[in-house]
Tab-separated table of C-alpha atoms and ligand atoms in Angstrom:
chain	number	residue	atom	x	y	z
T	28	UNK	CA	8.704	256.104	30.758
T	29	UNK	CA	5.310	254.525	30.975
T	30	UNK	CA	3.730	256.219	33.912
T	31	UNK	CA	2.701	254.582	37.206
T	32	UNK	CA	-0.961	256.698	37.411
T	33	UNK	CA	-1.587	259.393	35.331
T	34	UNK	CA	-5.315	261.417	35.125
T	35	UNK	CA	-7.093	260.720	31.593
T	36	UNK	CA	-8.094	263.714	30.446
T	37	UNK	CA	-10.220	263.640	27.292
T	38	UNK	CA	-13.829	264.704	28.056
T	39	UNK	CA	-15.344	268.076	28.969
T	40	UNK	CA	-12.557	269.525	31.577
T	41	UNK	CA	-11.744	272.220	28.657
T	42	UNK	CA	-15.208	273.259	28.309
T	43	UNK	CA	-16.248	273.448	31.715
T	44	UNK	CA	-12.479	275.159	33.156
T	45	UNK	CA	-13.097	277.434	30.199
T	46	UNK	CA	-16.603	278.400	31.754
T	47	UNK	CA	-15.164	279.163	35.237
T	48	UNK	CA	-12.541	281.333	33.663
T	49	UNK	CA	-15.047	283.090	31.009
T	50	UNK	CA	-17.811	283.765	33.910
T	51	UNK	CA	-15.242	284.265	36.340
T	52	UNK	CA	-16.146	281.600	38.865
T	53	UNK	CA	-13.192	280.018	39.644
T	54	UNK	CA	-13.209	280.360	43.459
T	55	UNK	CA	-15.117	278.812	46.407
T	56	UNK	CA	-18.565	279.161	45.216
T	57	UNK	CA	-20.141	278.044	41.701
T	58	UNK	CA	-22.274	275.723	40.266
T	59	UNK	CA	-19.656	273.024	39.348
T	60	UNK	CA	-19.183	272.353	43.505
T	61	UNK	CA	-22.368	271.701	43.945
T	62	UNK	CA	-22.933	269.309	40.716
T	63	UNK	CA	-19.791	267.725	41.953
T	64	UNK	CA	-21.231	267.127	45.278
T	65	UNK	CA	-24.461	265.243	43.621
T	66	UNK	CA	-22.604	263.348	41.215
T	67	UNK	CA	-20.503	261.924	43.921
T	68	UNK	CA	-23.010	261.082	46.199
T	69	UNK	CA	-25.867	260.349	43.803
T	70	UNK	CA	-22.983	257.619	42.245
T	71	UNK	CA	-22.121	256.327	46.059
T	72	UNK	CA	-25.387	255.965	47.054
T	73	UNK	CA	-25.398	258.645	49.862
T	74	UNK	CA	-27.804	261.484	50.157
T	75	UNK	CA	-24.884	264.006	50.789
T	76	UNK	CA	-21.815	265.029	49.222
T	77	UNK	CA	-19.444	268.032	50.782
T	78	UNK	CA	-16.473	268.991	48.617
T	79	UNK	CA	-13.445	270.018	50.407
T	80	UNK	CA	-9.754	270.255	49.391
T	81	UNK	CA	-8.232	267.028	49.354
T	82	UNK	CA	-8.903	263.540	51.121
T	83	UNK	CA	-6.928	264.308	54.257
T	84	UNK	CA	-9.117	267.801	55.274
T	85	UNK	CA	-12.611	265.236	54.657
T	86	UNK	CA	-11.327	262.262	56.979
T	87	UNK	CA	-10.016	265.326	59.876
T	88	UNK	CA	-13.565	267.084	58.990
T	89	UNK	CA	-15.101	263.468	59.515
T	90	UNK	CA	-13.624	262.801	62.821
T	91	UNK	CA	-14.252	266.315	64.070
T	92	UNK	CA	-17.762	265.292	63.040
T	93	UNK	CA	-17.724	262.127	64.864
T	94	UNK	CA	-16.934	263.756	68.086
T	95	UNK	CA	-13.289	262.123	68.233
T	96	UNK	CA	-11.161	264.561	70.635
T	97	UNK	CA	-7.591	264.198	71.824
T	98	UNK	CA	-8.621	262.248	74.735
T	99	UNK	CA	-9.706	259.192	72.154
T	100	UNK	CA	-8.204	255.975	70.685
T	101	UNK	CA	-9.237	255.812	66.197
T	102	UNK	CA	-8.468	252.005	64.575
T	103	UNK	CA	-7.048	251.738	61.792
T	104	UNK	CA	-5.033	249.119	59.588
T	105	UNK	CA	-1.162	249.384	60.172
T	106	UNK	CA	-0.936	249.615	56.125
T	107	UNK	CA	-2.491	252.700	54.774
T	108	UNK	CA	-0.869	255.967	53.028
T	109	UNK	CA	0.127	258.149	56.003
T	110	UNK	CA	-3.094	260.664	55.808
T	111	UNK	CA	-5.167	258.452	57.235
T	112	UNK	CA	-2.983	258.374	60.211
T	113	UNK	CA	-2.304	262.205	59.628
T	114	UNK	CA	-5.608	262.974	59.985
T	115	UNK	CA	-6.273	260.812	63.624
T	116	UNK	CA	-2.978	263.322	65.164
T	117	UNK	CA	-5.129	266.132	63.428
T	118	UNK	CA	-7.612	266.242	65.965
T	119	UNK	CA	-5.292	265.202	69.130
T	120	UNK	CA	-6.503	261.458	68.842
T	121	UNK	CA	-4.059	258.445	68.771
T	122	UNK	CA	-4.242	254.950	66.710
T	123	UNK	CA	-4.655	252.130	67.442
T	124	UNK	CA	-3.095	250.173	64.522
T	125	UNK	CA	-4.443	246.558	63.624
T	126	UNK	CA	-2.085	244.777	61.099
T	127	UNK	CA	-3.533	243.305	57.771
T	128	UNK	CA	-4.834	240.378	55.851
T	129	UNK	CA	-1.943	238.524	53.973
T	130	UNK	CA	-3.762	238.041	51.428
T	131	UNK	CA	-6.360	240.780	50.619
T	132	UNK	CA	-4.023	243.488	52.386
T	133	UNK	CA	-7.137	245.056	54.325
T	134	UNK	CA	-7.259	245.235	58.238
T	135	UNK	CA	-7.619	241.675	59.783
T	136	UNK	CA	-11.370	241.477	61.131
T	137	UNK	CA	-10.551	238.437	63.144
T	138	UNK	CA	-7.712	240.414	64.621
T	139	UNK	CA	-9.866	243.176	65.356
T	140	UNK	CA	-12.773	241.299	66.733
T	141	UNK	CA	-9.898	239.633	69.147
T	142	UNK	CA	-8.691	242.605	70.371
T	143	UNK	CA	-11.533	244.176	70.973
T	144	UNK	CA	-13.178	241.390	72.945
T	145	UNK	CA	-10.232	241.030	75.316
T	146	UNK	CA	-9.370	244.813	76.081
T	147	UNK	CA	-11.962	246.677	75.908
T	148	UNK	CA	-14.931	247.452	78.777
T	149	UNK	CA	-17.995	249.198	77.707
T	150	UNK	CA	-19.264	252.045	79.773
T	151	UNK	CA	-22.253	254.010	80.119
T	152	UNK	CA	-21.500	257.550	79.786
T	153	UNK	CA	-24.487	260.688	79.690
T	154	UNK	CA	-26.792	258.009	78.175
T	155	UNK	CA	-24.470	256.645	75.434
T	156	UNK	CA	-22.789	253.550	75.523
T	157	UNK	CA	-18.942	253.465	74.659
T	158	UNK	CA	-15.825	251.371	74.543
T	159	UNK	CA	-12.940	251.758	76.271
T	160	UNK	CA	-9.560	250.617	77.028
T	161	UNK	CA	-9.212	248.895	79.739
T	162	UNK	CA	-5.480	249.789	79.965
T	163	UNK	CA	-5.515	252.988	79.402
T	164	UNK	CA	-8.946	253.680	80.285
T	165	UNK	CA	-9.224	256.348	77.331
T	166	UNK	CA	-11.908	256.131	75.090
T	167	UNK	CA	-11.880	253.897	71.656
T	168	UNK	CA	-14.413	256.576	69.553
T	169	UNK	CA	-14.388	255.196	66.035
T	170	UNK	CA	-13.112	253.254	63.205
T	171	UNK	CA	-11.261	253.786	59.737
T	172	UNK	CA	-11.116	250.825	57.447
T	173	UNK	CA	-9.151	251.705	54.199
T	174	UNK	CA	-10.473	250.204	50.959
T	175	UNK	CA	-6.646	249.560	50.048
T	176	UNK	CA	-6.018	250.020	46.496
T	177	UNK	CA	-9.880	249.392	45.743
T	178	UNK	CA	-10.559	246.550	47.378
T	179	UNK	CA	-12.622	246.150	50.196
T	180	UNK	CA	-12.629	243.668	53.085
T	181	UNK	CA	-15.920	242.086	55.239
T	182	UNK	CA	-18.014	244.983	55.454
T	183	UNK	CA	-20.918	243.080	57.031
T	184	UNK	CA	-18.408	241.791	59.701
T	185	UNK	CA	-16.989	245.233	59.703
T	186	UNK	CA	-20.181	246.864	60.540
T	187	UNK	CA	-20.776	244.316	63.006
T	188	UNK	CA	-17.932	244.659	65.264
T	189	UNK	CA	-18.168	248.670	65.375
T	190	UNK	CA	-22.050	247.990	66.522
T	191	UNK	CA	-21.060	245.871	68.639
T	192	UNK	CA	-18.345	247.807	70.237
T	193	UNK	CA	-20.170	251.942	69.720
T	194	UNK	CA	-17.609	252.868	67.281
T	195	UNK	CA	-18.446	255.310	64.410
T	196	UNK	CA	-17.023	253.905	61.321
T	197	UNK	CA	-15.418	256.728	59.074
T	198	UNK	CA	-14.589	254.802	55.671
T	199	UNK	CA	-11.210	255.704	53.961
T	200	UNK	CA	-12.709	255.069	50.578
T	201	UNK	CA	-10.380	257.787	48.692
T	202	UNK	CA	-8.998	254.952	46.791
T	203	UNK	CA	-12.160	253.178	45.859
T	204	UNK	CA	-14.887	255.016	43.867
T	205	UNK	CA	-16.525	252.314	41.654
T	206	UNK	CA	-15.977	249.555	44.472
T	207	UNK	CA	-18.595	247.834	45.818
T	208	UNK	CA	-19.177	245.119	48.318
T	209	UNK	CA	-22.506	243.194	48.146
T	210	UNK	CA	-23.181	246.000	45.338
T	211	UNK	CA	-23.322	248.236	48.247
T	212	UNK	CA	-20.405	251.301	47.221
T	213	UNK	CA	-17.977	251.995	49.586
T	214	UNK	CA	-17.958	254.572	51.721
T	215	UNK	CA	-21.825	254.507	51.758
T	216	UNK	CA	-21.347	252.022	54.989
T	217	UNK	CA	-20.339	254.024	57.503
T	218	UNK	CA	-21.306	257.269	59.252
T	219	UNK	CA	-19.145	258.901	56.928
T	220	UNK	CA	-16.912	257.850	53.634
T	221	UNK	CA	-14.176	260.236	52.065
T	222	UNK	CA	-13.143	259.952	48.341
T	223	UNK	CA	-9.980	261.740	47.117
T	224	UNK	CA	-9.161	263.074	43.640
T	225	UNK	CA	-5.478	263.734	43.760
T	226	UNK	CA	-3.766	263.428	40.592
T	227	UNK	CA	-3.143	259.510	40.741
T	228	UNK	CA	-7.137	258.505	41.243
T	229	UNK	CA	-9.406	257.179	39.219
T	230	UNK	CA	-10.655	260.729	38.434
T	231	UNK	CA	-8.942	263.434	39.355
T	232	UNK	CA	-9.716	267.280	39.870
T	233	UNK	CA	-5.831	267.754	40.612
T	234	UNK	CA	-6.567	268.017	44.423
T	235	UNK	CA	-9.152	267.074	45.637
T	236	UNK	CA	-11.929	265.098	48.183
T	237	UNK	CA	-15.778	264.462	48.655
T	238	UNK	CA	-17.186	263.703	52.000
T	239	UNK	CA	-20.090	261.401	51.943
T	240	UNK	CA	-22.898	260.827	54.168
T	241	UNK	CA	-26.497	259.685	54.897
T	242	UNK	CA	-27.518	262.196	57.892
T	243	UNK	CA	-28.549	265.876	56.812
T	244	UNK	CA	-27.737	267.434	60.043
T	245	UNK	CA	-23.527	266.042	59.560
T	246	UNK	CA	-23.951	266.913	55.479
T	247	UNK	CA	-24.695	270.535	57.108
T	248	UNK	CA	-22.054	270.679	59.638
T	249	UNK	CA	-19.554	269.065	57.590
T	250	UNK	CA	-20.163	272.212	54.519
T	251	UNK	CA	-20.537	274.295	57.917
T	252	UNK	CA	-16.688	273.516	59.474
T	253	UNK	CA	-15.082	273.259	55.947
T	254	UNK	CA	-16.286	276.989	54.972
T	255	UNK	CA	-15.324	278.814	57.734
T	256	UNK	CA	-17.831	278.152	60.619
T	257	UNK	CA	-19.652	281.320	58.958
T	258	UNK	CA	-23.501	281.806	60.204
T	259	UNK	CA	-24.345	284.440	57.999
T	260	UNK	CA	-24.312	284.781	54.355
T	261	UNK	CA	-23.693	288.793	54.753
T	262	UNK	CA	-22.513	289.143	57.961
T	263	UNK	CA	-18.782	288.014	59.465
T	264	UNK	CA	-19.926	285.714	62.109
T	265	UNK	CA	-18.369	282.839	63.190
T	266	UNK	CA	-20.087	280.856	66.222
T	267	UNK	CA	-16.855	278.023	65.935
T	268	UNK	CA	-13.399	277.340	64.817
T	269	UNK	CA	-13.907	276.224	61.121
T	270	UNK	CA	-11.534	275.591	58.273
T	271	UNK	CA	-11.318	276.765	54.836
T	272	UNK	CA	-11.668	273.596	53.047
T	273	UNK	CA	-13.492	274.374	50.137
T	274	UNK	CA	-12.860	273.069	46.769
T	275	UNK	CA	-12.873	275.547	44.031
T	276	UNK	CA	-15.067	275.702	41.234
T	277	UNK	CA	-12.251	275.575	38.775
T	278	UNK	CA	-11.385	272.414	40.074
T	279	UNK	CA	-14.743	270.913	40.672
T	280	UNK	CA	-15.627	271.779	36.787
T	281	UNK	CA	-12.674	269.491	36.463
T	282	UNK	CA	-14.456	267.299	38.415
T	283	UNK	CA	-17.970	266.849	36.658
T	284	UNK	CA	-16.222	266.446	33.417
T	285	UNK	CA	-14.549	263.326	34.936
T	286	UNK	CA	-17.231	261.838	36.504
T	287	UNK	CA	-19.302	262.217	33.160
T	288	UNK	CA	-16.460	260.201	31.749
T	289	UNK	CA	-16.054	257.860	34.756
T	290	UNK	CA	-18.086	254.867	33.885
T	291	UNK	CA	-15.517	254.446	30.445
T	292	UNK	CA	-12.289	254.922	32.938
T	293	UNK	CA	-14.217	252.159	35.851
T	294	UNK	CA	-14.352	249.602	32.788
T	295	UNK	CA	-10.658	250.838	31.851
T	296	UNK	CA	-9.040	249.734	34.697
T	297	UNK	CA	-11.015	246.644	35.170
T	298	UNK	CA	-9.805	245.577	31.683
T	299	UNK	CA	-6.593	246.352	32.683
T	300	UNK	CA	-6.732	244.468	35.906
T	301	UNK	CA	-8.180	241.434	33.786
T	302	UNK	CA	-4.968	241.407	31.710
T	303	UNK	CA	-2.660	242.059	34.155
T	304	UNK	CA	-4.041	238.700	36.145
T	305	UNK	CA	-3.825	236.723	33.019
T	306	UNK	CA	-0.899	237.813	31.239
T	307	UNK	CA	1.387	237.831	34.975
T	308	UNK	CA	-0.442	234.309	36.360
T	309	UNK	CA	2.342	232.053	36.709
T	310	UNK	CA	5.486	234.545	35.754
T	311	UNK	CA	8.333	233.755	38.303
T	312	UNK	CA	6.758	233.624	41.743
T	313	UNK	CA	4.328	236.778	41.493
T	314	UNK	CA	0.993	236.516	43.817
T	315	UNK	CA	-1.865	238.817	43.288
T	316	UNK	CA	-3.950	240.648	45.752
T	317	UNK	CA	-7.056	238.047	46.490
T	318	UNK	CA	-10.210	240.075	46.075
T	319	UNK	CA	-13.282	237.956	47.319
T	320	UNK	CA	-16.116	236.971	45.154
T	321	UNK	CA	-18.545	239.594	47.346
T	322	UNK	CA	-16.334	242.622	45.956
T	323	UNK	CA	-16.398	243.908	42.378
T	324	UNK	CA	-13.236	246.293	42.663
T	325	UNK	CA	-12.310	249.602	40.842
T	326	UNK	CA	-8.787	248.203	40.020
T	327	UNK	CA	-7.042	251.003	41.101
T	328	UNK	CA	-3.391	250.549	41.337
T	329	UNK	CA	-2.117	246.932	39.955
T	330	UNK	CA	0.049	245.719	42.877
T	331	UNK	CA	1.319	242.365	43.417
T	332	UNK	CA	4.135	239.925	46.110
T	333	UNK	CA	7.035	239.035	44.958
T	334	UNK	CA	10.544	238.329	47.042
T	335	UNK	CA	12.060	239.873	44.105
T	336	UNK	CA	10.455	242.768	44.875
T	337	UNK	CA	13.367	245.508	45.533
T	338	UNK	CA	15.446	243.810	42.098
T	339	UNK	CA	12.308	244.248	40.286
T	340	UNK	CA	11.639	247.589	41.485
T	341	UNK	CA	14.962	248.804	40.257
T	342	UNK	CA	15.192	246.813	37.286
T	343	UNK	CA	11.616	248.469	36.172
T	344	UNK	CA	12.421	252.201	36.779
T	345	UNK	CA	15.632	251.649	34.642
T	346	UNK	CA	13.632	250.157	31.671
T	347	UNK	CA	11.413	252.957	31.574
T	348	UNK	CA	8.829	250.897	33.679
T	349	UNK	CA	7.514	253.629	36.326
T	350	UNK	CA	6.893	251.302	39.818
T	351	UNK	CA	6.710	252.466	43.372
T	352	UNK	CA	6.926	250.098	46.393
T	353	UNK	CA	3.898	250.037	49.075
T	354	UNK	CA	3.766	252.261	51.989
T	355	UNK	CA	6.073	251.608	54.913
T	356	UNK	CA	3.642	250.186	57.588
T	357	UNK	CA	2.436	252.899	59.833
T	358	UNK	CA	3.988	251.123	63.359
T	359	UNK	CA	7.251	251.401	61.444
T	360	UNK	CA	6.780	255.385	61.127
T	361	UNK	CA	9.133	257.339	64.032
T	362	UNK	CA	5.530	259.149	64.275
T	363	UNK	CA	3.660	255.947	65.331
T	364	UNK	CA	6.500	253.612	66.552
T	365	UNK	CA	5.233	253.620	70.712
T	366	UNK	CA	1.239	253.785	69.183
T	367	UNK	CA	-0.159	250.409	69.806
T	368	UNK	CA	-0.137	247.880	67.138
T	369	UNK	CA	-1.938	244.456	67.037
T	370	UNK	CA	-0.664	241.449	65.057
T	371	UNK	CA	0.358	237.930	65.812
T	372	UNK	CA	3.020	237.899	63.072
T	373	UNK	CA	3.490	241.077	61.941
T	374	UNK	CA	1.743	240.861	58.353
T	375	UNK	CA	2.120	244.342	57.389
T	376	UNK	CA	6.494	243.924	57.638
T	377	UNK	CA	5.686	240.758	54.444
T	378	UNK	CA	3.013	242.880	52.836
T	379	UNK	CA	5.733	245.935	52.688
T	380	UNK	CA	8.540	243.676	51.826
T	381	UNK	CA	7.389	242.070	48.827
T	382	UNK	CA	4.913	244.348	47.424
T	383	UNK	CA	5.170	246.431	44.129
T	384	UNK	CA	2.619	248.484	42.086
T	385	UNK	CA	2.953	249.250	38.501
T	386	UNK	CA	1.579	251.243	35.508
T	387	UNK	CA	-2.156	251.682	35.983
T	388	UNK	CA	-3.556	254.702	34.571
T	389	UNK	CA	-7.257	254.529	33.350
T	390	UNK	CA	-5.824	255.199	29.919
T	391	UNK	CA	-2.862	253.472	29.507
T	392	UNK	CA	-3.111	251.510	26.047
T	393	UNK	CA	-2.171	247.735	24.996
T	394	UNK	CA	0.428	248.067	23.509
T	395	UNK	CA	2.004	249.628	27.180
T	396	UNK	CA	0.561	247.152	28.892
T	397	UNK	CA	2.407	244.580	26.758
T	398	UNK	CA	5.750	246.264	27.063
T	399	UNK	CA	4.608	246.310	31.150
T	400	UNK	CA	4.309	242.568	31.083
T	401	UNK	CA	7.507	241.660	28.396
T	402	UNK	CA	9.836	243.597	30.774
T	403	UNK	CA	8.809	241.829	34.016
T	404	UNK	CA	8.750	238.117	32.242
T	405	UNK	CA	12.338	239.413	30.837
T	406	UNK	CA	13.344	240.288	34.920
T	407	UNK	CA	12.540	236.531	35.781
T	408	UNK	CA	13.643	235.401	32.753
T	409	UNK	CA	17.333	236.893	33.415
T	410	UNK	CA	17.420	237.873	36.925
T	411	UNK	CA	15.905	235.235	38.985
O	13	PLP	C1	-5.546	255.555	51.644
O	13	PLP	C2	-5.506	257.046	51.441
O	13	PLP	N1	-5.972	257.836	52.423
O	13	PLP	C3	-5.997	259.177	52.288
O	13	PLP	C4	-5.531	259.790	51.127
O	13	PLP	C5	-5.503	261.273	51.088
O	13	PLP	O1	-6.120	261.836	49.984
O	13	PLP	P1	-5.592	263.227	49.418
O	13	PLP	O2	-4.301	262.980	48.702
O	13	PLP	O3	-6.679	263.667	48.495
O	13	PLP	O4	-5.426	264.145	50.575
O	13	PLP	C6	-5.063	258.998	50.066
O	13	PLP	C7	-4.599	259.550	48.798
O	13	PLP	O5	-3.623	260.174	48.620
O	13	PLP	C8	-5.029	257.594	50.233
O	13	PLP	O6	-4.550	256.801	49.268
């Protein structure tokens, strides 16, 4: 079976795992976190990086950060992969889901903007102002865009809007190291950006997440709530309820051997993305994701639209062609069924219905690839 996303593993992780285990650092502290930590940021563009377990624990840990509570509205697009939506319920908050671009399958902006200008009232409140709903009168606190499979939408406009309307934007960029818009890196927009390393991403430390930011006093808090809330280095004090989200050094080791590799794995999947486009263009009535001339991508996962998408689907995984369908839209969740969702023709439901992604790891060879491509022209060929 060729693999959908597998981690390419081929540089220093050995050495450096070996290191942890021969020195006996392989828990919460060691050198390896906080080389992690700089690589990350220092490749984003952001002055700080905080490890923590996973993407999830960084966008809760971001939201704590941004003062949401459980009285609060967070946006966010109706198609993401359910932490982002996991993490909002984390801290009490509820969504408020705005559907997606046909086309470049990130959160409609115009959408957004519309929605925003029609039901929301801003408010002074202890010298800050904020947006509300004028509905439900409960507060609209910040923002998530998701870079969706590593591409980005408008960030300008983006950026615009949540000035505009005193949100904090909180960038779901775990799926888009190495994409940029306007050269500027994702997740180095907002008030905070989150990168996971789970075993499908670009790099991968098995499990794992970087949170990203500009300000020094959040960078603190952020290592602050993920290690416990502790004040004192020798004393048990806690003056909050933390969490023990720390990445360990074992896996952070893994984690500076990848990046050292990354720049080889970046140009991987953007050669793979380049034949994918070319070799697919035209084959039976397949339609790519448009990513706009303003956004070099990171090629993450190779997804495209096609009606035959469920045939296709099956007739992959029997022809040892690993392919997963896209997330279920989040409005279509039991979870998030009565949350409110914005759309004028529901966008998300013909994203979902047609969309498939297929082999895409940073290493996969040509000769994959070409088996990849023969199989689906073979589907049309005999299917359609
Ligand atoms: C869009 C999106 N958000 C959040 C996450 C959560 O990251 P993690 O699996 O590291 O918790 C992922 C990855 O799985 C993701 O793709």
């Amino acid at each position: 079976m060729i693999p959908l996303s597998v981690p390419y593993l081929n540089g220093n992780e050995w050495k450096y795992v070996k290191d942890c285990l021969d020195t006996g650092w392989i828990s919460s502290a060691g050198s390896y976190v906080t080389q992690f930590e700089e690589q990350i940021a220092s490749f984003v563009g952001a002055k700080y990086g905080i490890a923590c377990m996973n993407g999830t624990v960084g966008l809760h840990i971001a939201q704590i950060l941004a003062g949401v509570t459980s009285e609060d509205y967070v946006i966010a697009p109706n198609i993401t992969f359910i932490a982002t939506l996991n993490a909002i319920k984390y801290t009490g908050a509820s969504p408020i889901l705005i559907d997606v671009d046909p086309h470049s399958w990130q959160m409609d902006l115009n959408l957004l903007e519309n929605f925003l200008d029609e039901n929301v009232v801003i408010k002074e409140s202890q010298g800050f102002s904020q947006s509300y709903h004028k509905t439900t009168n409960k507060r609209i606190k910040a923002i998530m865009p998701v870079h969706v499979l590593g591409n980005m939408g408008d960030m300008n406009k983006l950026m615009k809007i949540a000035s505009k309307f005193h949100l904090d934007v909180i960038e779901d960029s775990t799926e888009a190291l190495g994409s940029y818009f306007q050269k500027k890196h994702a997740g180095s927009f907002g008030k905070f950006g989150v990168f996971s390393f789970n075993g499908n991403k670009i790099i991968s430390t098995g499990g794992g997440g970087v949170i990203v930011t500009d300000d020094e006093e959040l960078a603190k808090k952020a290592k602050h709530l993920t290690t416990q809330a502790k004040v004192s280095s020798m004393e048990y004090i806690h003056d909050e309820i933390g969490y023990n989200y720390r990445l360990v050094n074992v896996l952070a080791a893994i984690g500076v051997a990848q990046m050292e590799e990354f720049p080889k794995l970046l140009a991987s999947k953007r050669k793979m993305d380049s034949y994918y486009r070319t070799q697919l263009n035209g084959v039976g009535d397949i339609e790519f994701q448009e990513v706009s001339d303003e956004v070099d991508a990171n090629c993450w996962l190779f997804t495209f639209k096609t009606k035959y998408m469920r045939q296709l689907l099956n007739f992959l995984n029997d022809n040892g062609v690993q392919s997963r369908p896209f997330w279920m839209p989040m409005n279509q969740l039991e979870m998030f069924k009565n949350d409110i969702f914005i759309s004028n023709d529901n966008q998300s439901e013909q994203v979902y219905a047609s969309s498939i992604s297929i082999p895409s790891s940073a290493g996969i060879s040509l000769q994959e690839m070409e088996t990849v491509v023969s199989k689906i022209k073979l589907f049309y060929s005999s299917n359609i």
